[in-house]
């Protein structure tokens, strides 16, 4: 088996790259979209479904699993792979983002972040070492460092001090899980808010540490699409060409295609799974909402170009009925479809990069999505 952490670039099309990333649970074809399985489950679908829609790697949230059922229990049950019967790669975030966005009452010190549980108000502390220990217990293939994701609009001086601490925390995370240890990988996370010079500083400091990959954090936090794109265009090319680049929490189909065009290799987002549960569905002709009356007696498949179970088997009329009747099957079929849409788009992306036709693919999606965004 090729050493975990090995990243091979197979083809380029402009700044877009097609590659392979080796992990302890198999090879990931990049660019890749990671379905989000916050509480050890991709909501409403099971591992057989993930296989069928050809998911390669899923994301678990450290904060949630630490809170419930507890990382020690998950370790006892064989890590996420044994517990959730998923035998492919798993990436876990460090909990930093959730603590900053979910937990109540937080205090940040050099040692780590102290916070109260959103479940029962109990007090906890995440240090860099603790964040890594939890992810080790979860059996994560790709662990993220503990970082401070500063809120959109944070002023320059605080952001500058925060990134310095994030770098010191990153070093402590790497020290807690040395390079090559049991085939698991650790990625650094670039911060620096929306200040290009601070992004450069954060990237330069992190690249001094031997991470197997680098994430761009602190985005998709309320900024405009243009602000995100501008920051991304500045930051992505700063990162090592020969290491995977991961854009955290992004995004819409167009955000992802624009990220690929800027050299990003990995993405995760709750959009396809969350939108499925409110009836918003992604199709080859743009975004629709299945609850619209126009679908009441529509016998056609949701998306004729989609190969998922929902599109092969049922009509728009049936999918609308399930949604209006709040049938649980609605969550499952809509989720299967939306995730398959994202995963199929990534398959097309990888093929297009290999054939040098990525820009044509991006233009095709833009034609379908610009109008449906309006
Ligand atoms: C949904 N937006 C989003 N922004 C993120 C930033 C981070 C981060 N660590 O800066 C992690 C997850 C994120 N998800
Ligand atoms: Zn479908």
GROMACS .gro file of N, CA and C in nm, residues 89-149:
model
  183
   89UNK      N    1  -1.226   0.638   0.407
   89UNK     CA    2  -1.164   0.746   0.485
   89UNK      C    3  -1.264   0.836   0.557
   90UNK      N    4  -1.219   0.887   0.670
   90UNK     CA    5  -1.293   0.983   0.751
   90UNK      C    6  -1.202   1.103   0.779
   91UNK      N    7  -1.257   1.223   0.760
   91UNK     CA    8  -1.187   1.345   0.804
   91UNK      C    9  -1.268   1.402   0.920
   92UNK      N   10  -1.199   1.447   1.024
   92UNK     CA   11  -1.271   1.510   1.136
   92UNK      C   12  -1.219   1.651   1.153
   93UNK      N   13  -1.311   1.745   1.183
   93UNK     CA   14  -1.262   1.879   1.214
   93UNK      C   15  -1.218   1.877   1.360
   94UNK      N   16  -1.161   1.987   1.407
   94UNK     CA   17  -1.099   1.983   1.541
   94UNK      C   18  -1.198   2.022   1.650
   95UNK      N   19  -1.315   2.072   1.608
   95UNK     CA   20  -1.409   2.121   1.709
   95UNK      C   21  -1.399   2.271   1.729
   96UNK      N   22  -1.290   2.330   1.684
   96UNK     CA   23  -1.270   2.473   1.704
   96UNK      C   24  -1.384   2.555   1.648
   97UNK      N   25  -1.419   2.530   1.525
   97UNK     CA   26  -1.524   2.608   1.459
   97UNK      C   27  -1.657   2.591   1.532
   98UNK      N   28  -1.690   2.465   1.571
   98UNK     CA   29  -1.817   2.443   1.641
   98UNK      C   30  -1.818   2.512   1.776
   99UNK      N   31  -1.705   2.503   1.847
   99UNK     CA   32  -1.700   2.568   1.980
   99UNK      C   33  -1.725   2.717   1.963
  100UNK      N   34  -1.660   2.776   1.859
  100UNK     CA   35  -1.676   2.920   1.840
  100UNK      C   36  -1.815   2.955   1.788
  101UNK      N   37  -1.883   2.859   1.721
  101UNK     CA   38  -2.012   2.897   1.664
  101UNK      C   39  -2.131   2.836   1.739
  102UNK      N   40  -2.108   2.731   1.819
  102UNK     CA   41  -2.221   2.660   1.880
  102UNK      C   42  -2.227   2.673   2.031
  103UNK      N   43  -2.111   2.645   2.096
  103UNK     CA   44  -2.112   2.631   2.241
  103UNK      C   45  -2.140   2.766   2.305
  104UNK      N   46  -2.190   2.759   2.430
  104UNK     CA   47  -2.214   2.884   2.500
  104UNK      C   48  -2.088   2.926   2.573
  105UNK      N   49  -2.085   3.054   2.613
  105UNK     CA   50  -1.980   3.102   2.705
  105UNK      C   51  -1.842   3.043   2.676
  106UNK      N   52  -1.761   3.116   2.605
  106UNK     CA   53  -1.627   3.063   2.575
  106UNK      C   54  -1.521   3.156   2.631
  107UNK      N   55  -1.406   3.092   2.670
  107UNK     CA   56  -1.292   3.175   2.708
  107UNK      C   57  -1.170   3.119   2.637
  108UNK      N   58  -1.100   3.205   2.568
  108UNK     CA   59  -0.982   3.160   2.493
  108UNK      C   60  -0.856   3.203   2.567
  109UNK      N   61  -0.768   3.104   2.597
  109UNK     CA   62  -0.639   3.138   2.656
  109UNK      C   63  -0.533   3.069   2.572
  110UNK      N   64  -0.407   3.097   2.600
  110UNK     CA   65  -0.298   3.032   2.525
  110UNK      C   66  -0.310   2.880   2.533
  111UNK      N   67  -0.362   2.833   2.648
  111UNK     CA   68  -0.366   2.687   2.666
  111UNK      C   69  -0.473   2.622   2.578
  112UNK      N   70  -0.583   2.693   2.554
  112UNK     CA   71  -0.691   2.635   2.475
  112UNK      C   72  -0.819   2.714   2.492
  113UNK      N   73  -0.932   2.651   2.457
  113UNK     CA   74  -1.061   2.722   2.467
  113UNK      C   75  -1.152   2.650   2.566
  114UNK      N   76  -1.201   2.725   2.663
  114UNK     CA   77  -1.293   2.673   2.764
  114UNK      C   78  -1.434   2.712   2.723
  115UNK      N   79  -1.529   2.618   2.733
  115UNK     CA   80  -1.665   2.647   2.684
  115UNK      C   81  -1.767   2.564   2.759
  116UNK      N   82  -1.893   2.600   2.738
  116UNK     CA   83  -2.001   2.524   2.799
  116UNK      C   84  -2.074   2.443   2.691
  117UNK      N   85  -2.112   2.321   2.724
  117UNK     CA   86  -2.182   2.232   2.631
  117UNK      C   87  -2.316   2.290   2.588
  118UNK      N   88  -2.347   2.278   2.459
  118UNK     CA   89  -2.478   2.325   2.411
  118UNK      C   90  -2.587   2.224   2.449
  119UNK      N   91  -2.546   2.110   2.504
  119UNK     CA   92  -2.645   2.008   2.541
  119UNK      C   93  -2.688   2.025   2.686
  120UNK      N   94  -2.586   2.031   2.779
  120UNK     CA   95  -2.627   2.037   2.922
  120UNK      C   96  -2.557   2.148   2.999
  121UNK      N   97  -2.485   2.235   2.929
  121UNK     CA   98  -2.423   2.350   2.996
  121UNK      C   99  -2.298   2.317   3.075
  122UNK      N  100  -2.255   2.190   3.072
  122UNK     CA  101  -2.134   2.153   3.149
  122UNK      C  102  -2.010   2.220   3.089
  123UNK      N  103  -1.908   2.241   3.174
  123UNK     CA  104  -1.790   2.314   3.131
  123UNK      C  105  -1.682   2.219   3.078
  124UNK      N  106  -1.616   2.260   2.969
  124UNK     CA  107  -1.515   2.175   2.904
  124UNK      C  108  -1.400   2.262   2.857
  125UNK      N  109  -1.284   2.199   2.830
  125UNK     CA  110  -1.175   2.272   2.767
  125UNK      C  111  -1.119   2.190   2.651
  126UNK      N  112  -1.097   2.254   2.538
  126UNK     CA  113  -1.026   2.194   2.426
  126UNK      C  114  -0.889   2.259   2.420
  127UNK      N  115  -0.786   2.180   2.447
  127UNK     CA  116  -0.649   2.225   2.419
  127UNK      C  117  -0.610   2.162   2.285
  128UNK      N  118  -0.504   2.208   2.222
  128UNK     CA  119  -0.459   2.142   2.098
  128UNK      C  120  -0.436   1.992   2.120
  129UNK      N  121  -0.375   1.958   2.230
  129UNK     CA  122  -0.348   1.817   2.260
  129UNK      C  123  -0.480   1.738   2.276
  130UNK      N  124  -0.577   1.799   2.342
  130UNK     CA  125  -0.706   1.732   2.365
  130UNK      C  126  -0.779   1.713   2.232
  131UNK      N  127  -0.775   1.814   2.147
  131UNK     CA  128  -0.844   1.806   2.018
  131UNK      C  129  -0.786   1.693   1.934
  132UNK      N  130  -0.656   1.675   1.939
  132UNK     CA  131  -0.592   1.564   1.866
  132UNK      C  132  -0.627   1.431   1.932
  133UNK      N  133  -0.624   1.424   2.064
  133UNK     CA  134  -0.654   1.298   2.134
  133UNK      C  135  -0.796   1.251   2.103
  134UNK      N  136  -0.890   1.345   2.094
  134UNK     CA  137  -1.028   1.309   2.060
  134UNK      C  138  -1.034   1.251   1.919
  135UNK      N  139  -0.968   1.319   1.826
  135UNK     CA  140  -0.969   1.271   1.686
  135UNK      C  141  -0.898   1.137   1.673
  136UNK      N  142  -0.795   1.113   1.754
  136UNK     CA  143  -0.731   0.980   1.754
  136UNK      C  144  -0.831   0.876   1.803
  137UNK      N  145  -0.906   0.909   1.906
  137UNK     CA  146  -1.009   0.816   1.957
  137UNK      C  147  -1.116   0.787   1.851
  138UNK      N  148  -1.145   0.887   1.770
  138UNK     CA  149  -1.247   0.869   1.666
  138UNK      C  150  -1.194   0.787   1.550
  139UNK      N  151  -1.062   0.764   1.548
  139UNK     CA  152  -1.004   0.684   1.440
  139UNK      C  153  -0.992   0.761   1.310
  140UNK      N  154  -0.988   0.892   1.322
  140UNK     CA  155  -0.987   0.979   1.205
  140UNK      C  156  -0.866   0.954   1.114
  141UNK      N  157  -0.889   0.954   0.984
  141UNK     CA  158  -0.777   0.938   0.889
  141UNK      C  159  -0.709   1.072   0.863
  142UNK      N  160  -0.787   1.179   0.867
  142UNK     CA  161  -0.732   1.314   0.846
  142UNK      C  162  -0.784   1.401   0.961
  143UNK      N  163  -0.691   1.444   1.047
  143UNK     CA  164  -0.725   1.524   1.164
  143UNK      C  165  -0.695   1.671   1.136
  144UNK      N  166  -0.780   1.759   1.187
  144UNK     CA  167  -0.758   1.901   1.169
  144UNK      C  168  -0.703   1.961   1.298
  145UNK      N  169  -0.614   2.058   1.286
  145UNK     CA  170  -0.558   2.122   1.404
  145UNK      C  171  -0.664   2.207   1.474
  146UNK      N  172  -0.645   2.232   1.602
  146UNK     CA  173  -0.733   2.325   1.673
  146UNK      C  174  -0.693   2.467   1.634
  147UNK      N  175  -0.789   2.544   1.592
  147UNK     CA  176  -0.760   2.679   1.543
  147UNK      C  177  -0.866   2.775   1.595
  148UNK      N  178  -0.839   2.905   1.583
  148UNK     CA  179  -0.944   3.003   1.611
  148UNK      C  180  -0.993   3.060   1.479
  149UNK      N  181  -1.119   3.033   1.449
  149UNK     CA  182  -1.181   3.088   1.329
  149UNK      C  183  -1.246   3.219   1.369
   0.00000   0.00000   0.00000
